[in-house]
Short mmCIF file of C-alpha atoms and ligand atoms in Angstrom, two decimals:
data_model
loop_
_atom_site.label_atom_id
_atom_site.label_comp_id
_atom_site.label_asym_id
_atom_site.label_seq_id
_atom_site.Cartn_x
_atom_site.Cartn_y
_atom_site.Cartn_z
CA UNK A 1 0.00 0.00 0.00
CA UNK A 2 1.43 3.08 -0.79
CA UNK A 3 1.15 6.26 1.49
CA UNK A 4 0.81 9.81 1.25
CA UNK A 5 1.69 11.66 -0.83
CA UNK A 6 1.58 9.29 -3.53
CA UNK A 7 -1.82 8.16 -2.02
CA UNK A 8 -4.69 11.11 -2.19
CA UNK A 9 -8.02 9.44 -1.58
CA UNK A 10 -9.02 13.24 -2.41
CA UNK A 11 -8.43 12.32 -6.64
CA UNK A 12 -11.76 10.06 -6.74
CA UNK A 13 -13.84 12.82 -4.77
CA UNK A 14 -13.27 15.57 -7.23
CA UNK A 15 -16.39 15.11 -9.15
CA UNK A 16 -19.62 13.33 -9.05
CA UNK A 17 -18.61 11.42 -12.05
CA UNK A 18 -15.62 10.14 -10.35
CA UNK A 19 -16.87 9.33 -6.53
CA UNK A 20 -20.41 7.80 -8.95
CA UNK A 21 -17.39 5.67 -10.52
CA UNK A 22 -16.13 4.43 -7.27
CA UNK A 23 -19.40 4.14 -5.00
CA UNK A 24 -19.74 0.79 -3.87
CA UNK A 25 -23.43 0.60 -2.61
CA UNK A 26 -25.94 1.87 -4.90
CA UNK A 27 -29.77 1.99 -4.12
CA UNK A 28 -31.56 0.03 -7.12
CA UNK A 29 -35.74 0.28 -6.87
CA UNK A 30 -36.31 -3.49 -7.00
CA UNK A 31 -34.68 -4.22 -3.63
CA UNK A 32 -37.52 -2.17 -1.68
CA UNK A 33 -40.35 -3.00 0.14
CA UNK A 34 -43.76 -0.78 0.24
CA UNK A 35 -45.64 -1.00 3.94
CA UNK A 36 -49.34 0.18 3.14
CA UNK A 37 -51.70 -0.13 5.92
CA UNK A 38 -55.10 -1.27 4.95
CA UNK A 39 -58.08 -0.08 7.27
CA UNK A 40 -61.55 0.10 7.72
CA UNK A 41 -61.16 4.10 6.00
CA UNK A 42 -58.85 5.84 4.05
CA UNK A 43 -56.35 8.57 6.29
CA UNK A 44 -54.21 11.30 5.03
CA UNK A 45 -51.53 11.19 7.36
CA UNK A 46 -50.14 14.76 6.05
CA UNK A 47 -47.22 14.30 8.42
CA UNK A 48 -45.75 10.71 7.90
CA UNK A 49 -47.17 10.10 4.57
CA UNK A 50 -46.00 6.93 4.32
CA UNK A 51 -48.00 5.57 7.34
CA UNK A 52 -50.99 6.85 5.95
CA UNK A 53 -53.84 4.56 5.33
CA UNK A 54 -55.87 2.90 2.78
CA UNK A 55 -59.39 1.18 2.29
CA UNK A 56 -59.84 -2.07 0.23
CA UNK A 57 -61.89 0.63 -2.21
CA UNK A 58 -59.23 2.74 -1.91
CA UNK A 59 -55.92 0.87 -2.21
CA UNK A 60 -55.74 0.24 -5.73
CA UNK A 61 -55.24 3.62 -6.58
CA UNK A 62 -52.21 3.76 -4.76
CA UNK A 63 -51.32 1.05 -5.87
CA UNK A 64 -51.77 2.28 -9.57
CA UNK A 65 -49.30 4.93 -8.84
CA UNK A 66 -46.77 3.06 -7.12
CA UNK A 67 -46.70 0.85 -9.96
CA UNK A 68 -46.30 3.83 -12.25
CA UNK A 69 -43.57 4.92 -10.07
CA UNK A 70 -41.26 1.83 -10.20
CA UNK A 71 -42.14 0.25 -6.93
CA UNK A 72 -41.73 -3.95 -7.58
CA UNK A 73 -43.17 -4.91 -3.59
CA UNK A 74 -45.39 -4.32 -1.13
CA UNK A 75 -46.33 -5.69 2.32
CA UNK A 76 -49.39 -5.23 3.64
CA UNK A 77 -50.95 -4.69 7.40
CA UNK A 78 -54.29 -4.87 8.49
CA UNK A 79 -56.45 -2.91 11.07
CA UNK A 80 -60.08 -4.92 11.31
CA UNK A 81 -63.26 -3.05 12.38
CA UNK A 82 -63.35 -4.57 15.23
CA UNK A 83 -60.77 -6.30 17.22
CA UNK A 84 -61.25 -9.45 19.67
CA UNK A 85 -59.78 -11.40 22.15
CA UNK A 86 -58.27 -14.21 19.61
CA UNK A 87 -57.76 -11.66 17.03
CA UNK A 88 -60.14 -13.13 14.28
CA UNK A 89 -60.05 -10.61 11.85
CA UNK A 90 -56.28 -11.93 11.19
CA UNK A 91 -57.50 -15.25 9.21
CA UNK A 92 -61.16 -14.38 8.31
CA UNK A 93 -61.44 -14.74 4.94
CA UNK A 94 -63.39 -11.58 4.64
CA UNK A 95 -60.84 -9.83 6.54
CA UNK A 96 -59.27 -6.72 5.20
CA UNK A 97 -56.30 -7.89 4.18
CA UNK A 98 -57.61 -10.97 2.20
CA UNK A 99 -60.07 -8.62 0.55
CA UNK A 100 -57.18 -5.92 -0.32
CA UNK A 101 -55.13 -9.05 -1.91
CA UNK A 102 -57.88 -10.17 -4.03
CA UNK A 103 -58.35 -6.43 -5.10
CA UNK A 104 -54.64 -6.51 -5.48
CA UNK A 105 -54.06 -9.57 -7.25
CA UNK A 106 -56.65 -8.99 -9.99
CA UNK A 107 -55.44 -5.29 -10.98
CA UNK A 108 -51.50 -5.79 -10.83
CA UNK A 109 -50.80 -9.04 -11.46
CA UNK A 110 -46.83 -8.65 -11.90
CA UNK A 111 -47.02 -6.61 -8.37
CA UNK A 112 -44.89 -8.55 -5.30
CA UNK A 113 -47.67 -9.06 -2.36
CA UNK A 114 -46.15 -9.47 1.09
CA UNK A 115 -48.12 -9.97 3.59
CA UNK A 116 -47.59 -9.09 7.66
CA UNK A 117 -48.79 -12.77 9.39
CA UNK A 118 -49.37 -11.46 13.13
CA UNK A 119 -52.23 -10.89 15.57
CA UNK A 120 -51.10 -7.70 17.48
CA UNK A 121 -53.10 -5.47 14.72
CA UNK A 122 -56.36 -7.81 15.51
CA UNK A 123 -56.12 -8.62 18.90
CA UNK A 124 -58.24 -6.75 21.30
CA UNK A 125 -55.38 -6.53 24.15
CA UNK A 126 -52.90 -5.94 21.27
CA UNK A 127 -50.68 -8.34 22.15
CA UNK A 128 -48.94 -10.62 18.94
CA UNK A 129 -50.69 -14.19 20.42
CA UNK A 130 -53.58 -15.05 22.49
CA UNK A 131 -53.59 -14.60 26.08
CA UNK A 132 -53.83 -17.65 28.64
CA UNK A 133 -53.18 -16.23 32.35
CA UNK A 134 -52.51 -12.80 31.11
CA UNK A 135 -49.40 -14.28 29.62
CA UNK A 136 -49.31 -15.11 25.34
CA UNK A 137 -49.41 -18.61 25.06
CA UNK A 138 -47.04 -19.74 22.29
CA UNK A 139 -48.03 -22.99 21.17
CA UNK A 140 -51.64 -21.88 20.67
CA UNK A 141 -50.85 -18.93 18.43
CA UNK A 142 -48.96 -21.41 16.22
CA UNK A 143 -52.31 -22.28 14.70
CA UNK A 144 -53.60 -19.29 14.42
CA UNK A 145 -50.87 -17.75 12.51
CA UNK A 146 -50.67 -20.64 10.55
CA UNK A 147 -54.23 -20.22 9.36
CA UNK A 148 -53.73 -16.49 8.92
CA UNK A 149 -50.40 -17.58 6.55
CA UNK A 150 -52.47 -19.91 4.61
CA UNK A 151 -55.89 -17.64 4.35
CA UNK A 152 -53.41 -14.75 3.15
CA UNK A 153 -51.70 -16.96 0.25
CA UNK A 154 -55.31 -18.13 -0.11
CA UNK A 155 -56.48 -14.35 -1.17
CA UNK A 156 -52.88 -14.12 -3.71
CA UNK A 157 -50.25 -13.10 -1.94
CA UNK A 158 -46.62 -14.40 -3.14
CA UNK A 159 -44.89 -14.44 0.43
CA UNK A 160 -45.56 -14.23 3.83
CA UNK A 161 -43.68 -12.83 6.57
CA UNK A 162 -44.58 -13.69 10.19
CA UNK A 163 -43.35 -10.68 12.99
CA UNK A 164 -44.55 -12.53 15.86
CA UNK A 165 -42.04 -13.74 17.14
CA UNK A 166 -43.58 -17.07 18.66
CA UNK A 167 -40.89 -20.18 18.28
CA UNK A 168 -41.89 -22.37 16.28
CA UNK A 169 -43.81 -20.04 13.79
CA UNK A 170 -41.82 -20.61 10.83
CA UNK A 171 -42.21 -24.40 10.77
CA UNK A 172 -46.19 -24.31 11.36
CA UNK A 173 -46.91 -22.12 9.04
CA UNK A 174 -44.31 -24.00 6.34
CA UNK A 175 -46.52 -27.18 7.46
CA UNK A 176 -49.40 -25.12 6.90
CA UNK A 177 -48.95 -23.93 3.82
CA UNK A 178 -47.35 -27.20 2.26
CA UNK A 179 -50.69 -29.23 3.44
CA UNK A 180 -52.60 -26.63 1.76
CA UNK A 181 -50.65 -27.04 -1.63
CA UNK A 182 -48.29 -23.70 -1.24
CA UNK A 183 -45.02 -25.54 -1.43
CA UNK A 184 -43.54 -22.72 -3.39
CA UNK A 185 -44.64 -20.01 -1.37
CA UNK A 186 -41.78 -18.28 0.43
CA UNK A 187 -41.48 -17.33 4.08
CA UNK A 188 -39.83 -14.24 4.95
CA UNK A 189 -39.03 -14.88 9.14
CA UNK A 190 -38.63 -11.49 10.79
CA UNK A 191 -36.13 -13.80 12.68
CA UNK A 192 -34.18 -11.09 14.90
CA UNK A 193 -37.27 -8.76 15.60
CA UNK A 194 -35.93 -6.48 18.95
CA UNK A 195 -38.14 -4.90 21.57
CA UNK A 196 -38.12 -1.52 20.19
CA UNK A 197 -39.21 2.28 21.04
CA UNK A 198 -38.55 2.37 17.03
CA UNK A 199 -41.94 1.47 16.47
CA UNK A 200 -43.92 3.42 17.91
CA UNK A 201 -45.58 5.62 14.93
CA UNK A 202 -46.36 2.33 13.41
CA UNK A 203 -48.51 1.40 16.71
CA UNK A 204 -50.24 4.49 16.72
CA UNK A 205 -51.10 3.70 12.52
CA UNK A 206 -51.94 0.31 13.45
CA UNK A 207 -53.89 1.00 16.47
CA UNK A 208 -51.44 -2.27 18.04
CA UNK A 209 -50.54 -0.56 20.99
CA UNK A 210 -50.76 -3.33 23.63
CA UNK A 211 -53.09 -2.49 26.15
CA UNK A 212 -51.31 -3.81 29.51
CA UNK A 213 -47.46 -4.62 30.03
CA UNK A 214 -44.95 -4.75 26.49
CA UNK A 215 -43.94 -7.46 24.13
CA UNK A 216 -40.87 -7.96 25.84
CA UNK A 217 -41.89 -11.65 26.44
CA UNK A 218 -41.35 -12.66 22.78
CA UNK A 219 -39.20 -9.87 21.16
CA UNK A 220 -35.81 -9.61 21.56
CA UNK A 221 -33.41 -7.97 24.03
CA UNK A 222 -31.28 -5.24 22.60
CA UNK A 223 -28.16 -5.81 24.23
CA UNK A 224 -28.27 -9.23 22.43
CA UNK A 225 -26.78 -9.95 19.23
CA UNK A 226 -25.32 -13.67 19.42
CA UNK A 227 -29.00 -14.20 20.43
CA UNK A 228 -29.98 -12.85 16.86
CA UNK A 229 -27.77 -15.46 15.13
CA UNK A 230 -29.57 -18.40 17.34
CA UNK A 231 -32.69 -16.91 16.29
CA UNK A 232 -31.81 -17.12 12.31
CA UNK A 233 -30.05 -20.64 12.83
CA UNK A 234 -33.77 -21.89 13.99
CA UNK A 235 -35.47 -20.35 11.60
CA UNK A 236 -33.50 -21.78 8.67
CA UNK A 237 -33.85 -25.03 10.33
CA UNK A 238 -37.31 -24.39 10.38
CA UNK A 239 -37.43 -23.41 6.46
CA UNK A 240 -37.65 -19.87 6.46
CA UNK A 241 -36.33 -19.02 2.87
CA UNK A 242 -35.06 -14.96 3.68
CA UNK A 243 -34.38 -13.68 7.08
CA UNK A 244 -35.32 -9.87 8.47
CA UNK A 245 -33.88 -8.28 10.87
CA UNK A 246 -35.92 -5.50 12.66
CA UNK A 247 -34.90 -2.17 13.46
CA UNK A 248 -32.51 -1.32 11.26
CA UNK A 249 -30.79 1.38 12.02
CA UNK A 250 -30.08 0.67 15.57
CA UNK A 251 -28.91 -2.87 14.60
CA UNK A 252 -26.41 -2.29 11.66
CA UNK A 253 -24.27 -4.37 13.71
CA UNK A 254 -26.81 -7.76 14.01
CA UNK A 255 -27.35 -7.12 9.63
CA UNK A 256 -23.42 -7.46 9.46
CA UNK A 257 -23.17 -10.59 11.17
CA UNK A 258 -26.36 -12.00 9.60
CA UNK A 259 -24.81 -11.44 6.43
CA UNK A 260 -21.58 -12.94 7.62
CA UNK A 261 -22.76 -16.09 8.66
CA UNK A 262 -25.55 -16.89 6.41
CA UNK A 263 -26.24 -17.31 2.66
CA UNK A 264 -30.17 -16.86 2.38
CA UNK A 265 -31.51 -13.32 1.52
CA UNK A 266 -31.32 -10.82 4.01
CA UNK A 267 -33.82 -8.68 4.84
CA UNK A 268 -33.66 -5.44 7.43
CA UNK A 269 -36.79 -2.79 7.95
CA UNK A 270 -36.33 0.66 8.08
CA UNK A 271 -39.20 0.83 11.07
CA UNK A 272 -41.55 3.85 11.65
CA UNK A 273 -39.09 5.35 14.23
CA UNK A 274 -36.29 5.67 12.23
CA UNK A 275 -38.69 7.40 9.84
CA UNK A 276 -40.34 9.45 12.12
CA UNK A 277 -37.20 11.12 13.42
CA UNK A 278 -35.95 11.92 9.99
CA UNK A 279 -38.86 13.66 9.15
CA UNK A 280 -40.03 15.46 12.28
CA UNK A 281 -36.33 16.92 12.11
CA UNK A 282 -37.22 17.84 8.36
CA UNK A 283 -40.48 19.54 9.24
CA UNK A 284 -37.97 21.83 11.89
CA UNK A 285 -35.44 22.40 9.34
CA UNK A 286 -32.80 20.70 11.16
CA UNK A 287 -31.90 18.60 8.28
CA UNK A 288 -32.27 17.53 4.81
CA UNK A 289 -34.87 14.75 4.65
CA UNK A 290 -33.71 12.80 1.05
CA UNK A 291 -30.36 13.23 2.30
CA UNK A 292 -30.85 12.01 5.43
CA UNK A 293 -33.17 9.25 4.30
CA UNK A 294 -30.14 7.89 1.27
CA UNK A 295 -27.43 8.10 3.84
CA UNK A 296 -29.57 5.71 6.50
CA UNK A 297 -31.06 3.51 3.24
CA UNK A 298 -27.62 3.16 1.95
CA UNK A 299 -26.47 2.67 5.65
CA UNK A 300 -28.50 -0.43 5.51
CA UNK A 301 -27.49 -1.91 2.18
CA UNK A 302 -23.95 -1.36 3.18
CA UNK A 303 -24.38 -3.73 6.28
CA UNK A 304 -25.53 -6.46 4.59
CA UNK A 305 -29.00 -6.17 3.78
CA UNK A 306 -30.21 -7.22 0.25
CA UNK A 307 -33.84 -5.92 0.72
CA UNK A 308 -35.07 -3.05 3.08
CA UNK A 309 -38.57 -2.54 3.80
CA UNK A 310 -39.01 1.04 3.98
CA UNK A 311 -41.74 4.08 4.43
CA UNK A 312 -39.54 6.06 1.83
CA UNK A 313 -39.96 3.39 -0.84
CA UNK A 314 -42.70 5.81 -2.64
CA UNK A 315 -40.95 8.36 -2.10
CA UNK A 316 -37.48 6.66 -3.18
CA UNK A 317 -39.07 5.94 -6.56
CA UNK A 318 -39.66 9.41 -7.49
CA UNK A 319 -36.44 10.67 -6.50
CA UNK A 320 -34.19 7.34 -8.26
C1 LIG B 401 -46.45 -6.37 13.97
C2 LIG B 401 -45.40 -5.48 13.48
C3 LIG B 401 -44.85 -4.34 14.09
C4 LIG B 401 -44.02 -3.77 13.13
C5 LIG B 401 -44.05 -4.59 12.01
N1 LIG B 401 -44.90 -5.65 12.27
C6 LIG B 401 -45.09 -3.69 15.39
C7 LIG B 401 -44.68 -4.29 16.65
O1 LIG B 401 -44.07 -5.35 16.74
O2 LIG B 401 -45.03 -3.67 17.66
C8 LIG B 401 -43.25 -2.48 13.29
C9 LIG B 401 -43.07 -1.72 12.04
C10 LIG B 401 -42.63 -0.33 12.21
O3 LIG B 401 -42.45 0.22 13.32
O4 LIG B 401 -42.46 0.29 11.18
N2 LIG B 401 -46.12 -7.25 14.94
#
């Protein structure tokens, strides 16, 4: 290696042609994931557009334009009229999501539909699993989600990704779905999901909030990263076929070593806090939202992460 001054890592700076010549992570469109939020009504959410919502009447206009834009995926959440105790409105058939697919499915047929497999948006106490002794009982949400996976294929989507966090999950729903003839569906494991403040925005859109204690029962510690690894060792073993980690910002770290120790697609979403900040700071003028939002999306491609599930996607698209 040679050393200054023969060395100047100031030559490939000098113009944007040169430092485009040398970049070594690039954002392409096709590695981005869409959240839209499907509800009862349409709302406007003027201040975090991106958690915004939709209607099943609604949501084909968006995603018309998303389309139009570019955009290859989305992933979609679900808040029910009405919530209950087993959080039924996850694998009704009739259930918002299942009607927003079928909607979905028929209009953009070359469209990627994800689909969110969890009960925290459905369940009356908001907790991701139902409740036995004010504790969520694991083994009995298995089903459930599994019936929510295969109901969700079912209405047309192409993958589902379960953000539970139960153990177990990934091989009952791959059960599910193979006795149900979806061998080639994919399962996208949100297999390192941490207990995070990060989400909060996406609670409030979602109406998840839970309504006693926190879901620090089933999600992960932060301190923990070896932990992470464990968790993405099951879950291959269980046949999950990409893994997500979740934040992603705070956990550039946990992508890294994902990436180092595994060969399956990586996944890592960009959660509603790490949007939130970025534009509530805009909205004050104490920075520059696109640049802020390409540093921390290239941030996360750098780490490791082939696909990122972000709030900017939309937004992304217009400005690639
Ligand atoms: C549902 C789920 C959550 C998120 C994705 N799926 C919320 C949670 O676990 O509380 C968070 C997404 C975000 O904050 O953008 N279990």
């Amino acid at each position: 290696m040679s050393s200054f001054p023969i060395a100047r890592m100031r030559r490939f700076r000098r113009t944007d042609g040169l430092r485009g010549l040398v970049r070594e992570t690039r954002l392409v469109l096709d590695d981005f994931v869409m959240p839209l939020f499907i509800g009862p009504s349409p709302f406007a959410n003027a201040e975090l557009p991106g958690l915004g919502r939709h209607s099943v009447d609604t949501v084909g206009l968006e995603a018309d334009e998303l389309v139009r834009l570019g955009v290859r995926t989305v992933i979609l959440f679900g808040i029910p009229d009405e919530k209950d105790d087993d959080g039924s409105g996850a694998y009704d058939d009739d259930g918002v999501v299942q009607r927003a697919l079928r909607v979905l499915r028929d209009r953009h047929p070359q469209l990627v539909l994800l689909t969110d497999v969890c009960l925290c948006e459905y369940t009356s106490h908001g907790h991701c699993g139902v409740l036995e002794d004010g504790e969520v009982d694991n083994d009995e949400t298995l089903t459930l989600l599994a019936r929510t996976a295969v109901s969700h294929v079912e209405a047309g989507a192409d993958a589902v990704a379960p953000s539970d966090m139960m153990d177990g999950r990934v091989a009952a729903i791959r059960e599910a779905l193979d006795d149900n003839g979806f061998d080639a569906t994919p399962i996208i494991a949100y297999s390192a999901k941490y207990a995070s403040a990060f989400y909060g925005p996406f609670r409030e859109a979602a109406e998840s909030t839970p309504a006693f204690g926190d879901r620090r029962g089933y999600q992960m510690d932060p301190g923990n990263v070896r932990e992470a690894l464990r968790e993405c060792e099951l879950d291959v073993d269980e046949g999950a076929d990409m893994l997500m980690i979740k934040p992603a910002l705070p956990c550039l770290d946990v992508i890294r070593a994902v990436r180092d120790e595994f060969d399956l697609p990586l996944a890592a979403y960009n959660v509603s806090g790490e949007y939130a900040m970025i534009k509530a700071a805009a909205a004050r003028g104490l920075i520059h939202e696109r640049q802020a939002a390409l540093e921390s999306l290239t941030a996360i491609k750098r780490a490791g992460a082939d696909v990122v599930f972000s709030y900017w996607t939309k937004e992304l698209a217009a400005w690639l």
